[in-house]
Structure formats: C-alpha cells, structure tokens
C-alpha cells in the first residue's frame, strides 16, 4: 500500500475514533433533560389553576411527545458525532513545537551540547486519547508535566519531551552496585500502574536533579501525553525522523510523508 493511501487511512481512523468516542462515550441528552425546564415551568402554572390528575396538565410530555423528544435527541447526537468526524478528518495529525536544553541529547537538540541557546523544531503526531495501543516503550513523547499541570491556562509552556521506558503492567527494576562485591543488585519496585508510564531523559550524563523525568515525578498518566515526536529539524542539513519504537516508526512513515514539509520546517 502506498504511503499516500496509508496517510489517508490514518486520517480516517483518527476521525472514526473521534466519531465513536462522541457517539458512545460522550453523554447523550435525554428526553427528560430536554423537558425538565418546560416541565418545571408548566407544573408551577398548573398548580395555580388547581390540582389535576392529567399528566399533560402537570407539564409532563405525553407518550407521543416523549417519543418525539427521544428521536430528536438521538438524531441530534448522531449529527454531532458526524460533525466531530468531519472536523477530525480535516485537521492535521501533527503539530510543531520547539525544544531547548540537552535532556534528550544526542537524539534531540544535539547542538544544545555546545550552544546553550540552541533550539530544535519537533513535529509531534498528536494522540487524542493515549493508551497502551498508541503509546509504546521506546517512543519519544511530548506530555504535560505533572509538576506544573493545572497551574497555568497556557499548558504549552509546560510540555516536556522524554522517552517512554516502561508501560502499564511492566515490572520496574532498579539496579545498583553492591559495596561488598563488584556486582549489580536488582531491586524490584513493582509494576507500572494501569493507565500510566515511566519516562526518562536520553542524556545519560545528566542525573536528577540536573534533569527532570520520572525519577523526579514518578509515573505519569497516559492522559498527560500530547503526542509522539516523529521528526526533528535543527537546520536544512540536520533533520530527520526520530527513532521511536519500530512499530511506531512504521506507523508514522505515512504521516511524515503526508505532513512534514522540510523546507517550511527548516525556515
């Protein structure tokens, strides 16, 4: 299958996921929701006219009216879901952000090792609803930092980039050197909780508190993840795909082909 076709399918499945989420997860308005306000106002007016045993006199919809309301709300909900599909399909699957610092060097922003002010442009494939199906060990992900989440209306300022080292269900093991013998001692720390992952900086020369990652803030919720970094560019001569999990690299090839404009990215 050609990359163009794969790109179109990726956009379709992304839009289909939005459609199904809105249709099945987002609460559908009910007939009682639609009639609650009118029922309240009608009941107050009927009480001033005197008591009545008729449900219509008490402001409650008749059986035929209730069926019409249910049909109307279901139809509106489906129309809204279709609108979400179209909106998602017409949107790009990627966004561009800048990265500074050397936490992910040399994989990202290698120039930062020599120039403290160096920046690198990153193309991030957005992941609307991250899960163990869409985020894999080895992926470089952009995410909202758990240390600052919710402290500002502009969360872009607090987006971090790190590599996923472990996913939910993975056993966490810490290795340390024994004082008495020249051997590694393993300490089992338990499994990564469901719906979370463990992320680390690539730069092995940096250790906390010089660098901030899961060794500082612990596991991060998958819902914090904004997307996967799929392409990086420093200059017209220094740019290319980011090394992620092999399965992710394969899945992202069509997205790079469809949306990464190197000339624009490197200007």
XYZ file of N, CA, C and O in Angstrom, residues 174-187:
56
model
N 15.214 -1.677 39.719
C 16.305 -0.720 39.895
C 17.593 -1.492 40.151
O 17.635 -2.382 41.007
N 18.637 -1.168 39.407
C 19.926 -1.852 39.563
C 20.904 -0.924 40.273
O 21.017 0.259 39.941
N 21.608 -1.459 41.242
C 22.622 -0.674 41.964
C 23.824 -1.560 42.259
O 23.719 -2.791 42.308
N 24.976 -0.927 42.456
C 26.210 -1.683 42.709
C 26.313 -2.060 44.175
O 25.996 -1.263 45.071
N 26.752 -3.261 44.427
C 26.955 -3.726 45.795
C 28.285 -3.205 46.325
O 29.292 -3.177 45.616
N 28.295 -2.781 47.584
C 29.521 -2.261 48.191
C 30.545 -3.362 48.437
O 31.756 -3.165 48.316
N 30.070 -4.529 48.796
C 30.980 -5.618 49.157
C 31.488 -6.388 47.952
O 32.585 -6.928 47.971
N 30.687 -6.465 46.891
C 31.078 -7.224 45.720
C 30.860 -6.392 44.466
O 30.005 -5.524 44.424
N 31.672 -6.678 43.457
C 31.534 -5.959 42.198
C 30.446 -6.609 41.345
O 30.705 -7.312 40.372
N 29.210 -6.401 41.754
C 28.094 -6.949 41.006
C 26.881 -6.033 41.164
O 26.818 -5.208 42.076
N 25.950 -6.201 40.228
C 24.739 -5.396 40.241
C 23.684 -6.062 41.127
O 23.470 -7.271 41.073
N 23.052 -5.248 41.965
C 21.977 -5.729 42.825
C 20.662 -5.159 42.301
O 20.537 -3.946 42.117
N 19.715 -6.044 42.023
C 18.427 -5.613 41.479
C 17.388 -5.482 42.585
O 17.262 -6.355 43.446
N 16.665 -4.379 42.536
C 15.582 -4.138 43.497
C 14.272 -4.020 42.716
O 14.134 -3.163 41.853
